[in-house]
XYZ file of C-alpha atoms in Angstrom:
735
model
C -18.914 10.822 -14.798
C -22.715 10.793 -15.005
C -24.783 9.651 -12.029
C -28.474 8.785 -12.093
C -30.239 8.327 -8.752
C -33.612 6.793 -8.143
C -35.697 9.617 -6.708
C -35.844 9.808 -2.893
C -39.375 10.314 -1.566
C -38.347 11.852 1.792
C -38.569 15.580 1.117
C -37.105 16.566 4.498
C -33.752 14.885 3.687
C -31.013 16.716 1.797
C -31.098 15.348 -1.756
C -28.165 13.500 -3.271
C -28.211 15.955 -6.155
C -27.677 18.874 -3.789
C -24.913 17.052 -1.879
C -22.946 15.993 -4.966
C -23.201 19.459 -6.459
C -21.907 21.007 -3.246
C -18.819 18.788 -3.517
C -18.019 20.838 -6.630
C -16.429 17.980 -8.560
C -16.123 19.330 -12.142
C -16.148 15.883 -13.763
C -19.279 14.641 -11.954
C -22.917 15.355 -12.833
C -26.051 13.904 -11.226
C -29.741 13.669 -12.013
C -32.668 11.758 -10.525
C -36.054 10.329 -11.420
C -38.647 7.806 -10.340
C -38.849 6.132 -13.760
C -35.857 4.892 -15.708
C -35.231 2.675 -18.681
C -32.353 0.805 -20.264
C -31.853 3.839 -22.493
C -31.465 6.113 -19.457
C -28.866 3.795 -17.969
C -26.964 3.504 -21.236
C -25.948 7.136 -20.875
C -25.045 6.705 -17.183
C -21.867 5.672 -15.360
C -23.362 5.185 -11.892
C -26.895 4.255 -10.881
C -27.920 4.775 -7.222
C -30.593 3.162 -5.093
C -30.855 5.753 -2.269
C -31.914 5.136 1.304
C -34.931 2.837 1.775
C -36.281 2.795 -1.797
C -35.783 -0.774 -3.022
C -38.773 -2.073 -1.079
C -40.955 0.504 -2.837
C -40.085 -0.499 -6.409
C -41.216 -3.399 -8.556
C -38.914 -6.073 -9.912
C -39.524 -5.289 -13.592
C -38.536 -1.661 -12.998
C -35.104 -2.715 -11.818
C -34.381 -5.424 -14.427
C -32.330 -3.035 -16.596
C -29.880 -2.624 -13.712
C -28.398 -6.113 -14.178
C -27.580 -5.500 -17.851
C -26.283 -2.026 -17.039
C -23.754 -3.424 -14.546
C -22.843 -6.395 -16.706
C -21.800 -4.007 -19.456
C -19.520 -2.015 -17.163
C -21.794 0.245 -15.124
C -21.760 0.780 -11.369
C -24.805 0.248 -9.159
C -24.526 1.827 -5.714
C -26.963 0.446 -3.147
C -27.266 2.741 -0.156
C -28.594 1.663 3.237
C -31.846 -0.266 2.970
C -34.320 -1.589 5.515
C -36.227 -4.858 5.851
C -39.525 -3.296 4.941
C -40.640 -4.701 1.575
C -37.122 -5.870 0.884
C -36.342 -8.010 -2.171
C -33.235 -8.754 -4.195
C -34.590 -9.276 -7.718
C -32.432 -6.455 -9.042
C -29.343 -8.588 -8.343
C -28.109 -11.458 -10.544
C -28.703 -14.928 -9.008
C -25.090 -15.443 -7.908
C -25.216 -12.224 -5.853
C -28.842 -12.288 -4.705
C -28.678 -14.550 -1.646
C -28.703 -11.591 0.734
C -30.572 -10.874 3.942
C -31.109 -7.660 5.902
C -31.374 -7.624 9.684
C -32.024 -4.831 12.165
C -29.366 -4.955 14.916
C -30.135 -1.567 16.461
C -32.202 -3.110 19.229
C -32.212 -2.857 23.020
C -29.433 -4.751 24.756
C -30.679 -7.768 26.698
C -28.365 -6.892 29.596
C -29.409 -3.242 29.769
C -31.695 -1.968 32.508
C -32.109 1.443 30.867
C -32.957 0.574 27.241
C -29.520 0.991 25.700
C -28.853 0.084 22.091
C -25.580 -1.157 20.560
C -23.317 1.039 18.504
C -23.188 -0.359 14.968
C -20.174 0.575 12.881
C -17.955 -1.094 10.256
C -14.843 -3.144 10.965
C -12.589 -2.244 8.049
C -11.262 -5.495 6.592
C -9.391 -4.156 3.540
C -7.527 -1.076 4.738
C -5.691 -0.631 1.456
C -8.937 -0.229 -0.530
C -9.196 3.134 -2.361
C -12.467 4.117 -0.636
C -10.446 4.438 2.583
C -7.383 6.127 1.070
C -7.927 8.182 -2.081
C -7.862 11.090 -1.786
C -8.782 11.116 1.942
C -7.712 8.759 4.717
C -10.658 7.132 6.495
C -10.677 4.473 9.197
C -12.955 3.278 12.004
C -12.272 6.483 13.914
C -14.454 8.324 11.388
C -17.437 6.069 12.172
C -17.702 6.594 15.944
C -19.407 9.124 18.243
C -22.153 9.761 15.695
C -25.446 11.309 16.768
C -27.745 11.384 13.748
C -31.265 12.748 13.429
C -33.352 10.786 10.921
C -36.960 11.755 10.245
C -37.417 13.009 13.801
C -35.560 10.166 15.595
C -32.089 10.328 17.157
C -29.623 7.524 16.378
C -26.310 7.145 18.209
C -24.897 4.721 15.652
C -23.684 4.666 12.039
C -26.291 2.129 10.881
C -29.353 0.221 11.992
C -29.452 -2.712 9.551
C -26.672 -5.041 8.488
C -26.659 -7.194 5.361
C -25.588 -10.827 5.158
C -23.826 -11.526 1.860
C -22.687 -14.675 0.016
C -19.032 -15.348 -0.775
C -19.435 -13.745 -4.200
C -19.239 -10.371 -2.474
C -16.067 -8.776 -1.079
C -16.719 -7.358 2.385
C -14.829 -4.087 2.847
C -16.451 -3.159 6.146
C -17.640 -6.101 8.243
C -19.778 -6.413 11.330
C -19.826 -8.586 14.445
C -21.489 -8.540 17.842
C -22.280 -10.934 20.678
C -24.275 -13.209 18.335
C -22.870 -12.497 14.878
C -19.264 -13.304 13.965
C -17.143 -12.095 11.064
C -17.354 -15.550 9.488
C -21.147 -15.041 9.180
C -20.357 -12.478 6.457
C -22.372 -9.617 7.910
C -21.437 -6.375 6.172
C -21.875 -2.633 6.280
C -19.690 -1.887 3.230
C -19.180 -4.364 0.369
C -18.712 -4.728 -3.380
C -19.118 -7.395 -6.028
C -17.877 -7.589 -9.605
C -20.474 -8.597 -12.188
C -19.465 -8.834 -15.808
C -17.524 -5.685 -16.573
C -19.220 -3.673 -13.859
C -19.613 -3.324 -10.110
C -22.293 -3.569 -7.445
C -21.301 -1.373 -4.491
C -23.213 -1.465 -1.177
C -23.060 0.811 1.876
C -25.342 -0.055 4.802
C -23.957 2.796 6.909
C -26.271 5.775 6.869
C -26.379 7.333 3.398
C -25.250 10.880 2.591
C -28.832 12.248 2.697
C -28.944 11.242 6.376
C -25.398 12.102 7.496
C -25.157 15.434 5.710
C -26.513 17.455 8.617
C -24.831 15.671 11.524
C -21.581 14.442 9.952
C -21.007 16.841 7.076
C -17.212 16.740 7.029
C -17.146 12.945 7.042
C -19.848 12.787 4.364
C -17.830 15.034 2.068
C -14.618 13.056 2.506
C -16.195 9.599 2.211
C -18.350 10.578 -0.767
C -15.348 12.096 -2.506
C -13.418 8.845 -1.989
C -16.281 6.709 -3.309
C -16.834 8.853 -6.397
C -13.076 8.933 -7.092
C -13.060 5.159 -6.863
C -15.982 4.944 -9.293
C -14.178 7.191 -11.768
C -11.030 5.070 -11.551
C -13.086 1.907 -11.967
C -14.784 3.199 -15.106
C -11.397 4.167 -16.562
C -9.738 0.909 -15.450
C -7.322 2.873 -13.232
C -7.944 1.254 -9.840
C -4.630 0.668 -8.059
C -4.288 -0.819 -4.552
C -1.105 -0.922 -2.495
C -0.343 -2.017 1.077
C 2.246 -0.196 3.136
C 3.506 -0.900 6.645
C 6.336 0.315 8.864
C 9.160 -1.963 9.877
C 9.325 -2.153 12.835
C 6.085 -0.732 14.206
C 7.776 1.146 17.064
C 11.318 2.458 17.554
C 13.452 4.770 19.664
C 14.144 8.326 18.585
C 17.193 8.405 16.322
C 16.636 4.890 15.010
C 15.593 4.287 11.396
C 12.107 3.271 10.282
C 11.521 1.638 6.896
C 8.239 1.762 4.973
C 7.520 -1.504 3.140
C 5.326 -1.563 0.032
C 3.384 -4.458 -1.513
C 3.173 -5.228 -4.399
C 6.516 -3.578 -5.068
C 7.028 -4.837 -8.639
C 4.209 -2.640 -10.021
C 5.485 0.546 -8.362
C 7.354 3.231 -10.285
C 7.764 5.902 -7.596
C 6.767 6.683 -4.027
C 6.463 10.061 -2.310
C 6.018 10.006 1.469
C 4.361 12.723 3.531
C 5.103 12.129 7.215
C 3.136 14.000 9.853
C 5.121 14.255 13.100
C 3.528 14.211 16.583
C 3.952 18.005 16.756
C 2.082 18.476 13.473
C 5.013 19.151 11.156
C 4.847 17.689 7.623
C 7.995 16.094 6.244
C 8.172 15.071 2.586
C 10.632 12.503 1.298
C 11.113 10.262 -1.737
C 13.035 7.631 0.200
C 11.442 4.766 2.137
C 13.729 5.259 5.159
C 13.157 7.885 7.809
C 14.853 8.775 11.099
C 12.423 10.458 13.515
C 13.484 12.862 16.247
C 10.220 13.352 18.212
C 8.389 11.035 20.575
C 4.796 9.997 19.832
C 2.711 8.687 16.945
C 3.662 9.459 13.331
C 1.224 9.292 10.417
C 2.497 8.309 6.965
C 0.740 9.145 3.693
C 2.289 7.599 0.575
C 1.490 8.704 -2.966
C 2.379 5.731 -5.120
C 2.628 5.746 -8.926
C 2.432 2.552 -10.944
C 4.563 1.831 -13.990
C 1.474 2.062 -16.225
C 0.565 5.577 -15.044
C -2.030 4.743 -12.380
C -1.602 6.171 -8.905
C -3.063 5.754 -5.425
C -2.577 6.706 -1.795
C -1.820 4.463 1.162
C -1.532 5.241 4.872
C 0.090 3.819 7.964
C 1.438 4.821 11.388
C 4.421 4.179 13.646
C 5.323 5.116 17.217
C 8.547 6.627 18.535
C 9.841 6.779 22.098
C 12.071 9.663 23.130
C 13.119 10.019 26.763
C 9.930 9.315 28.687
C 7.153 9.403 26.114
C 3.513 9.269 27.256
C 1.455 6.546 25.548
C -2.176 6.059 26.567
C -3.644 2.607 27.078
C -6.651 0.690 28.405
C -6.833 -2.519 30.410
C -9.848 -4.677 31.316
C -11.542 -4.185 27.915
C -14.567 -6.306 26.968
C -16.075 -6.833 23.521
C -18.783 -8.902 21.793
C -20.588 -9.960 24.973
C -24.198 -9.482 26.055
C -23.010 -6.478 28.086
C -20.645 -5.077 25.436
C -21.772 -6.180 21.958
C -19.433 -3.881 20.016
C -16.684 -5.536 17.964
C -12.963 -4.764 17.991
C -13.295 -2.500 14.954
C -15.550 -0.162 16.946
C -13.089 -0.194 19.848
C -10.259 0.549 17.429
C -12.212 3.527 16.065
C -12.922 4.926 19.532
C -9.243 4.604 20.422
C -8.239 6.419 17.244
C -10.538 9.327 18.098
C -9.395 9.492 21.728
C -5.651 9.136 20.979
C -5.378 5.804 22.785
C -2.285 3.842 21.800
C -2.934 0.379 23.227
C -5.704 -1.942 24.456
C -5.467 -4.990 26.717
C -8.467 -7.269 26.203
C -10.459 -8.874 29.004
C -11.931 -11.846 27.141
C -10.465 -15.341 27.099
C -12.085 -18.736 27.595
C -15.406 -17.127 28.385
C -18.454 -19.284 29.133
C -16.176 -22.358 29.260
C -15.681 -22.185 25.485
C -12.052 -23.223 25.023
C -12.252 -22.743 21.258
C -13.130 -19.101 21.791
C -9.583 -18.246 22.839
C -8.261 -19.204 19.405
C -11.009 -17.146 17.780
C -10.128 -14.152 19.924
C -6.442 -14.470 19.058
C -7.369 -14.494 15.370
C -9.446 -11.328 15.819
C -6.661 -9.734 17.850
C -4.154 -10.420 15.070
C -6.587 -8.955 12.532
C -7.166 -5.694 14.419
C -3.664 -5.150 15.895
C -2.231 -2.138 14.139
C 0.697 0.303 14.477
C -1.812 3.051 15.275
C -3.532 1.168 18.129
C -1.923 -1.960 19.544
C -4.166 -4.770 20.832
C -2.726 -7.114 23.462
C -4.014 -10.396 24.931
C -5.643 -10.458 28.333
C -8.709 -11.756 30.109
C -10.869 -11.275 33.142
C -10.975 -14.230 35.489
C -14.576 -13.885 36.454
C -15.859 -16.213 39.252
C -19.410 -15.264 40.184
C -19.527 -16.160 43.873
C -20.693 -13.241 45.993
C -18.782 -13.264 49.240
C -20.786 -12.489 52.349
C -19.655 -9.963 54.936
C -18.576 -12.888 57.091
C -16.459 -14.156 54.179
C -14.762 -10.770 53.698
C -17.141 -9.365 51.096
C -18.453 -5.790 50.926
C -21.726 -4.234 49.917
C -20.323 -2.543 46.770
C -19.098 -5.652 44.919
C -18.330 -8.844 46.756
C -16.927 -10.870 43.868
C -13.213 -11.493 43.415
C -12.099 -10.803 39.873
C -8.668 -10.554 38.270
C -7.563 -9.269 34.875
C -4.380 -10.236 33.074
C -1.900 -8.598 30.721
C -0.067 -10.743 28.200
C -1.926 -14.009 28.777
C -5.349 -15.521 28.284
C -6.140 -19.162 28.823
C -7.855 -19.726 32.164
C -11.551 -20.585 32.266
C -12.777 -17.439 33.992
C -16.569 -17.612 34.031
C -18.239 -20.020 36.422
C -20.372 -19.954 39.554
C -17.424 -20.681 41.767
C -15.041 -18.908 44.090
C -11.730 -17.332 43.207
C -9.108 -20.072 42.902
C -5.805 -18.873 44.358
C -3.942 -21.294 42.063
C -5.034 -19.221 39.059
C -2.527 -16.534 40.018
C 0.310 -19.040 39.697
C -1.099 -20.147 36.323
C -0.984 -16.569 35.058
C 2.637 -16.186 36.137
C 3.655 -19.559 34.678
C 2.399 -18.311 31.305
C 4.353 -15.040 31.547
C 1.335 -12.864 32.273
C 0.906 -10.275 34.996
C -2.199 -10.033 37.185
C -4.290 -6.983 38.121
C -6.843 -6.976 40.947
C -10.124 -5.901 39.328
C -12.578 -3.532 41.066
C -11.937 -4.713 44.654
C -13.679 -1.647 46.129
C -13.116 -1.883 49.897
C -12.301 -5.606 49.909
C -8.756 -6.321 51.166
C -8.700 -9.967 50.034
C -5.846 -9.362 47.583
C -3.277 -8.030 50.060
C -2.146 -11.481 51.213
C -0.185 -13.966 49.051
C -2.272 -16.361 46.960
C -0.622 -19.783 47.151
C 2.722 -17.971 47.487
C 2.036 -15.567 44.596
C 1.258 -11.844 44.633
C -0.450 -9.436 42.262
C 1.455 -6.950 40.120
C -1.174 -4.179 39.988
C -4.572 -3.052 41.298
C -7.376 -0.945 39.856
C -6.868 1.944 42.250
C -9.732 4.122 41.017
C -12.177 1.416 42.147
C -10.661 0.583 45.470
C -10.239 2.255 48.803
C -6.780 3.868 48.512
C -6.258 3.454 52.257
C -5.752 -0.266 51.639
C -3.239 0.498 48.869
C -1.353 2.922 51.117
C -1.256 0.390 53.928
C 0.599 -1.993 51.615
C 2.949 0.699 50.300
C 3.904 1.701 53.839
C 4.880 -1.909 54.529
C 7.158 -1.927 51.472
C 4.782 -4.124 49.436
C 4.870 -2.220 46.159
C 1.928 -2.834 43.846
C 1.235 -0.595 40.865
C -1.936 1.482 40.750
C -3.754 1.324 37.451
C -7.219 1.992 36.027
C -9.422 -0.714 34.482
C -11.956 0.184 31.788
C -14.539 -2.585 32.449
C -16.771 -1.300 29.640
C -20.108 -2.930 30.404
C -23.627 -1.818 29.443
C -24.034 1.899 30.212
C -20.253 2.246 30.747
C -19.364 0.960 27.257
C -18.213 4.357 25.991
C -17.555 6.139 29.275
C -13.796 6.271 28.914
C -13.067 7.188 32.521
C -10.171 4.802 32.632
C -7.434 5.853 30.217
C -3.998 5.196 31.714
C -0.921 7.149 30.685
C 2.264 5.128 30.727
C 5.595 6.950 30.627
C 7.647 4.751 28.285
C 11.394 4.738 27.719
C 11.369 1.799 25.258
C 9.525 1.205 21.947
C 5.817 0.678 22.532
C 4.956 -3.035 22.567
C 3.681 -5.687 24.992
C 7.009 -6.106 26.796
C 7.501 -2.375 27.312
C 3.886 -2.072 28.482
C 4.414 -4.744 31.133
C 7.746 -3.193 32.123
C 6.152 0.250 32.460
C 3.389 -1.180 34.649
C 5.887 -3.033 36.839
C 7.931 0.151 37.268
C 4.836 2.076 38.321
C 5.273 4.674 35.591
C 1.516 5.119 35.354
C -0.619 8.210 35.849
C -4.335 8.519 35.241
C -6.523 11.588 34.784
C -10.266 11.352 34.356
C -11.515 12.086 30.817
C -15.263 11.768 31.351
C -17.594 13.443 30.535
C -16.967 15.212 27.185
C -14.168 12.782 26.438
C -13.620 14.078 22.896
C -12.425 17.311 24.515
C -10.027 15.405 26.761
C -7.532 14.184 24.150
C -4.787 16.402 25.508
C -5.402 15.801 29.208
C -2.334 14.726 31.151
C -0.989 14.371 34.672
C 2.762 14.481 35.249
C 4.508 14.005 38.585
C 8.213 14.018 39.410
C 10.533 14.470 42.391
C 13.921 16.010 41.604
C 13.270 15.099 37.923
C 12.678 11.404 38.727
C 9.425 10.330 37.145
C 6.448 8.676 38.876
C 7.158 5.132 40.023
C 10.841 5.775 40.592
C 13.071 6.197 43.634
C 15.114 9.243 44.648
C 18.042 9.016 47.085
C 18.244 12.375 48.839
C 20.276 13.862 51.682
C 17.947 16.431 53.231
C 15.377 17.887 50.826
C 13.557 17.291 47.546
C 11.372 19.243 45.130
C 7.998 17.838 44.012
C 6.676 18.973 40.635
C 3.074 18.486 39.460
C 1.777 19.396 36.001
C -1.858 18.831 35.058
C -4.026 19.764 32.101
C -7.728 18.918 32.196
C -10.759 19.647 30.038
C -12.809 20.158 33.222
C -12.091 22.255 36.321
C -10.365 20.241 39.053
C -11.393 20.763 42.686
C -8.577 19.726 45.014
C -4.960 18.682 44.588
C -3.886 16.206 47.254
C -0.216 15.634 48.047
C -0.300 12.224 49.737
C 2.677 11.438 51.975
C 3.110 7.973 53.483
C -0.608 7.313 53.078
C -1.695 10.577 54.673
C -4.268 11.819 52.163
C -4.684 15.075 54.079
C -0.978 15.913 54.217
C -1.576 18.730 51.740
C -4.975 19.431 50.257
C -4.946 22.450 47.981
C -8.091 23.965 46.489
C -7.394 24.708 42.828
C -10.685 24.965 40.861
C -8.679 25.183 37.638
C -8.062 23.251 34.426
C -4.280 23.749 34.447
C -1.972 23.115 37.397
C 1.771 23.728 37.379
C 3.330 23.823 40.821
C 6.424 22.877 42.841
C 6.812 22.004 46.518
C 9.980 21.862 48.600
C 9.978 19.085 51.213
C 12.473 18.175 53.938
C 13.629 14.568 54.240
C 13.869 13.167 57.756
C 13.350 9.490 56.943
C 12.458 7.149 54.094
C 9.066 8.104 52.668
C 6.916 8.247 49.562
C 4.668 10.789 47.879
C 1.893 10.370 45.364
C -0.768 12.652 43.865
C -4.554 12.534 43.932
C -6.910 15.053 42.383
C -10.563 15.350 43.337
C -12.761 15.676 40.269
C -16.412 16.666 39.760
C -17.350 13.058 38.921
C -16.174 10.231 41.181
C -17.200 6.591 41.528
C -17.411 6.474 45.304
C -16.772 8.895 48.122
C -13.405 7.291 48.832
C -12.315 6.744 45.218
C -9.515 8.589 43.414
C -10.278 8.714 39.667
C -7.225 10.919 39.046
C -3.980 9.718 40.573
C -0.287 8.942 40.156
C 1.774 6.083 41.439
C 4.158 6.890 44.293
C 7.711 8.133 44.051
C 9.843 6.756 46.864
C 12.474 8.861 48.600
C 15.286 7.182 50.535
C 17.309 9.272 52.984
C 21.068 8.918 52.525
C 24.318 10.477 53.722
C 25.986 13.000 51.464
C 26.704 16.689 50.856
C 23.933 19.079 51.834
C 21.160 19.486 49.230
C 22.425 16.584 47.107
C 20.575 13.626 45.625
C 20.785 10.967 42.903
C 18.548 8.497 41.119
C 18.823 5.720 38.542
C 17.085 4.938 35.282
C 17.796 1.693 33.464
C 16.732 -0.824 30.847
C 16.826 -4.474 31.844
C 14.256 -7.218 31.174
C 11.692 -7.708 33.922
C 11.858 -11.053 35.711
C 9.869 -13.367 37.965
C 10.954 -13.282 41.594
C 10.447 -16.552 43.429
C 10.950 -14.704 46.704
C 8.225 -12.119 45.996
C 5.989 -14.500 44.047
C 5.424 -12.015 41.193
C 7.070 -10.313 38.257
C 9.347 -7.401 39.120
C 11.023 -4.623 37.223
C 14.758 -5.317 37.003
C 15.996 -2.126 38.626
C 19.446 -0.840 39.456
C 20.332 -2.021 42.975
C 21.971 0.428 45.366
C 24.561 -1.344 47.537
C 25.917 1.372 49.783
C 26.583 5.095 50.105
C 29.557 6.592 51.948
C 30.381 10.211 52.715
C 33.565 11.273 54.518
C 36.281 13.910 54.059
C 34.354 15.494 51.181
C 34.405 12.194 49.293
C 30.981 10.832 48.234
C 30.935 7.183 47.125
C 27.921 5.426 45.578
C 28.147 1.665 44.937
C 25.501 -0.205 42.963
C 24.760 -3.188 40.677
C 23.238 -2.766 37.241
C 21.414 -5.830 35.735
C 21.193 -4.333 32.237
C 22.350 -0.890 31.242
C 21.451 2.430 32.735
C 22.353 5.891 33.925
C 22.825 7.640 37.238
C 21.598 11.232 37.566
C 23.383 13.183 40.304
C 22.367 16.541 41.748
C 25.364 17.980 43.589
C 27.222 21.298 43.602
C 30.929 22.295 43.628
C 32.491 19.092 42.246
C 36.244 18.956 41.857
C 36.491 15.480 40.395
C 34.274 12.487 39.536
C 35.174 8.861 38.801
C 33.323 5.784 37.598
C 35.040 2.532 38.582
C 38.348 4.336 39.122
C 38.307 6.227 35.819
C 37.878 9.981 35.755
C 34.780 11.269 33.997
C 34.116 14.688 32.544
C 31.656 16.696 34.626
C 28.807 17.169 32.147
C 25.567 18.600 33.387
C 22.253 18.563 31.574
C 19.931 21.597 31.503
C 18.489 20.817 34.941
C 21.916 20.893 36.512
C 22.342 17.143 36.968
C 25.399 15.080 36.156
C 24.591 12.036 34.009
C 26.848 8.974 33.906
C 25.907 5.959 31.728
C 27.018 2.415 32.554
C 26.632 -1.203 31.469
C 25.781 -4.382 33.360
C 27.816 -5.132 36.473
C 29.084 -3.743 39.791
C 29.949 -0.040 39.733
C 31.210 2.693 42.027
C 30.867 6.420 41.509
C 33.378 8.493 43.521
C 32.839 12.246 43.794
C 35.441 14.623 45.252
C 34.018 17.902 46.494
């Protein structure tokens, strides 16, 4: 394939000739010049307008391009600027185009911040994103490019508006521009037998130094696509998993469209632990928990072939999935579109996003538009879920219960959007009931030291609170009273905090990852959070794990006289202090660690019902009293029984709305009574779904469930596990 490029006048940029030659593609040759004729193009497969040259040429010099493309050639237009711009080189049906600079200071910024401009991939099955390399929005984020002495933290500066005669492969949107406006960063248009191809993202001459690996992969994909186009071998296939998420041991099926053209399919499946599995069948049974990546090599009946990619998620035991709540997009404070958010999540290994936009600015039609965008971006790799921030703007005075940090009363939702949240009014307590009536849960947003949320709101209560932006003493005061509310972190990505991912939650899931299991995990308090800022790209493997006698965070342990606390932490930054918080006492144990890895156990005596949770002091904190790294509590109930013994439950049952509590609750196993006499230990309970009891006890002679003897089978941690179904049950242990 022969490429001719219009000569680039910027001598301090790496030339396209040098870049293409370094790719070492044996079937590709390239030359350049500042004068060309129809004869030159006749011997060419691809003609390139490099960065910022169109405005410096004259119309008659580009007239041959139209005929060249019409006869089957390819014209690649790289990123252009408004200066001297014209579109005479395009045929009339394609020429109604307009360039606009969107890399401008944000109106809402006080420190001259600019938006991050990147493509929203609209045709994921297109060969430029799949063959031979997989590329998605994650490859277009966290760029820092030096261009002619200036630094750009973006993938583009100018967007191009295109008529409907163009196919937009990578779209653009922000607070003023919508997808329907047909703004593009990557696009193509057929003309005659040929192709006009346009990339407004920075061209290879610019990205070569700062994003060399990406430039190689993307350029290789584009040139492969051009070769296939010239040989009439372009082949596009969609694949998707069914379902998107499963339990370990269940079967996943890969669906292919269009199936009738396909001759054979070879799958390469990359497991969460990095192992590659190859198979020629479209069914697969995974055994690990986490995210799987699927690469399919698909051959057509006529000899063409292509690649397609997808993902699926698997839950095994308690699998950690990372998620964000309170996420804004396309506002004056956060202009970036969902495609950019998707790309950031891909790079940071975030599995799910709960939005914080609904009927904003009293625009009731906007909710439908947001749902359409949500459906477009929702993907097995990163799930997007509905939510909103109820955003009254009244600032409460100190006399009204306000505080100096933030005196507004805001609420975010999970699973529902539909309340008009933005107005110069006070918080309406009836809105909490509206959220619950529409099967959503409510999170108190950034209350700081305000305690307004601790009391019922028209008989309803909140399900969770953004703990890392509140005074934890208020949270502990509620927990000590038996008012359990889950601690969570809210992203609230506004202005200078748009990409400061301090607020990644880890949920410990025991069901396939979807909206219902996310809500259930929140209600059960199976949430930990470790700070990932700064240097968040180095924090992909950060985690915080907390258990008591093997019961995970958020759970309850029934113990006779003692328990063992286990804490495991991995951080990309040194951590200062580990706090073991008992019954709200944040100074119960404060251990200086100054380390990136923590792995420790603590033995604790049980004298009464209590709870423990973990806080870790980090180098960067919001406020003096804040806890940016924390776990939810594990409750310990003192019971009668043999010395050193304990038990706990784990179950699966749908969460439900409690009229008594005025909120949604996890549907947990209910302990009825415990008896211990004459070396007989009896545990009676009710199970609303199905579950298991885990028992830590020594020297058992015999064990029964509901009068039937059970084999004494212990797992590797020495616990006896007994499964059961819905209903009343009694475990009887003879010692």
